[in-house]
Coordinates of C-alpha atoms in Angstrom, one line a residue:
M4 CA 41.8 -26.6 8.2
D5 CA 44.2 -25.7 11.1
I6 CA 44.1 -29.3 12.4
V7 CA 45.0 -30.5 8.9
L8 CA 48.0 -28.2 8.8
V9 CA 49.2 -29.4 12.2
C10 CA 48.6 -33.0 11.3
A11 CA 50.4 -32.7 8.0
F12 CA 53.4 -31.0 9.6
H13 CA 53.9 -34.1 11.8
R14 CA 56.8 -34.9 14.1
P15 CA 59.2 -36.4 11.5
L16 CA 58.7 -33.4 9.2
R17 CA 59.2 -31.0 12.2
I18 CA 62.5 -32.9 13.1
A19 CA 63.7 -32.7 9.5
T20 CA 62.9 -29.0 9.3
A21 CA 64.6 -28.3 12.7
A22 CA 67.6 -30.3 11.4
L23 CA 67.8 -28.0 8.3
A24 CA 67.6 -25.0 10.6
V25 CA 70.5 -26.3 12.7
T26 CA 72.4 -26.8 9.4
G27 CA 71.7 -23.2 8.7
V28 CA 73.1 -22.4 12.2
C29 CA 76.3 -24.2 11.3
L30 CA 76.6 -22.3 8.0
A31 CA 76.0 -19.0 9.8
I32 CA 78.7 -19.9 12.4
T33 CA 81.0 -20.7 9.6
G34 CA 80.3 -17.3 8.0
L35 CA 80.8 -15.7 11.4
A36 CA 84.2 -17.3 11.8
L37 CA 85.2 -16.4 8.3
S38 CA 84.1 -12.8 8.8
L39 CA 86.1 -12.5 12.0
A40 CA 89.1 -14.1 10.3
H41 CA 88.9 -11.5 7.6
E42 CA 88.2 -8.7 10.0
D43 CA 84.7 -8.0 8.6
R44 CA 82.9 -7.3 11.9
G45 CA 79.8 -5.9 10.3
R46 CA 79.1 -9.1 8.4
A47 CA 80.1 -11.1 11.5
G48 CA 77.2 -9.4 13.4
V49 CA 74.7 -10.4 10.7
F50 CA 75.9 -14.0 10.8
A51 CA 75.6 -14.1 14.6
V52 CA 72.0 -12.8 14.5
V53 CA 71.1 -15.4 11.8
A54 CA 72.6 -18.2 13.9
V55 CA 70.6 -17.2 16.9
V56 CA 67.4 -16.7 15.0
L57 CA 67.8 -20.1 13.3
M58 CA 68.5 -21.9 16.6
V59 CA 65.4 -20.4 18.2
A60 CA 63.4 -21.3 15.1
A61 CA 64.6 -24.9 15.3
A62 CA 63.5 -25.2 18.9
M63 CA 60.1 -23.7 18.2
V64 CA 59.6 -25.9 15.2
L65 CA 60.3 -29.0 17.3
R66 CA 57.6 -27.8 19.8
G67 CA 55.1 -27.4 17.0
G68 CA 52.0 -25.4 17.2
R69 CA 49.7 -23.8 14.6
W70 CA 51.4 -20.5 14.0
V71 CA 54.9 -22.0 14.1
S72 CA 53.8 -24.7 11.6
S73 CA 52.2 -22.1 9.4
A74 CA 55.3 -19.9 9.4
A75 CA 57.6 -22.9 8.7
V76 CA 55.5 -24.1 5.8
I77 CA 55.5 -20.6 4.3
L78 CA 59.2 -20.3 4.6
L79 CA 59.8 -23.9 3.2
G80 CA 57.5 -23.1 0.3
G81 CA 59.3 -20.0 -0.6
Q82 CA 62.5 -22.0 -1.1
W83 CA 61.2 -23.1 -4.5
I84 CA 61.6 -19.5 -5.6
A85 CA 65.0 -19.3 -3.9
M86 CA 66.0 -22.5 -5.6
A87 CA 65.0 -21.2 -9.0
A88 CA 66.7 -17.9 -8.5
T89 CA 69.9 -19.7 -7.4
I90 CA 69.9 -21.9 -10.5
F91 CA 69.4 -18.9 -12.6
E92 CA 72.3 -17.2 -10.9
L93 CA 74.6 -20.2 -11.4
V94 CA 73.6 -20.5 -15.1
H95 CA 73.7 -16.7 -16.0
G96 CA 76.5 -15.5 -13.6
I97 CA 76.7 -14.7 -10.0
D98 CA 75.9 -11.1 -9.0
W99 CA 79.0 -9.0 -8.7
V100 CA 78.2 -7.8 -5.2
K101 CA 77.7 -11.4 -4.0
T102 CA 80.9 -12.5 -5.7
Q103 CA 82.8 -9.7 -3.9
Q104 CA 81.2 -10.6 -0.5
L105 CA 82.1 -14.3 -0.8
Q106 CA 85.6 -13.6 -2.1
R107 CA 86.2 -11.3 0.9
L108 CA 85.3 -14.2 3.1
G109 CA 87.7 -16.5 1.3
V110 CA 84.9 -18.5 -0.3
D111 CA 84.8 -19.4 -4.0
P112 CA 81.5 -17.7 -5.2
T113 CA 80.4 -20.8 -7.2
V114 CA 80.9 -23.0 -4.1
G115 CA 79.0 -20.5 -1.9
V116 CA 76.0 -20.3 -4.3
T117 CA 76.0 -24.1 -4.8
I118 CA 75.8 -24.6 -1.0
N119 CA 72.9 -22.1 -1.0
L120 CA 71.2 -24.2 -3.8
V121 CA 71.6 -27.4 -1.9
F122 CA 70.1 -25.8 1.2
S123 CA 67.2 -24.3 -0.7
S124 CA 66.6 -27.6 -2.5
I125 CA 66.4 -29.6 0.7
A126 CA 63.9 -27.0 2.1
A127 CA 61.9 -27.2 -1.1
L128 CA 61.7 -31.0 -0.8
L129 CA 60.5 -30.7 2.8
F130 CA 57.8 -28.4 1.5
A131 CA 56.8 -31.0 -1.1
W132 CA 56.7 -33.6 1.7
F133 CA 54.3 -31.4 3.6
A134 CA 52.2 -30.7 0.5
L135 CA 51.8 -34.4 -0.2
R136 CA 50.8 -35.1 3.4
Y137 CA 48.4 -32.1 3.5
A138 CA 46.7 -33.2 0.3
A139 CA 46.4 -36.8 1.5
I140 CA 44.9 -35.8 4.9
R141 CA 42.4 -33.4 3.2
R142 CA 41.4 -36.2 0.7
N143 CA 40.9 -38.7 3.5
R144 CA 38.8 -36.2 5.6
S145 CA 36.4 -35.7 2.7

């Protein structure tokens, strides 16, 4: 089963996943810059940590490996839930705390949540790509 996982999470999918992580780095750096511009040093620290973690994750995903592939697939799969929750939030109203946080950064809350939805949707599609490859490889092995 492990070999099927590694084969399904092939190089093009690893590259796409790493590219998404680098996109997350860019978003985190943007949040860091906005936090510093609005003198919110506590939030700036969080954005800095997220940027570093995502950059390390991108590098590790490119290298591959069983446990990295497993972790990446689990995180990508979880984005279906994040996507559904974000859609719910856009339809039923953005949480007041999140609205306040985004406004303090100078970001329109609807724009911020929509960016989150796009990011989660891309990750969910990457998981779908993996799932289709995984199913095809298992079917061909039988």
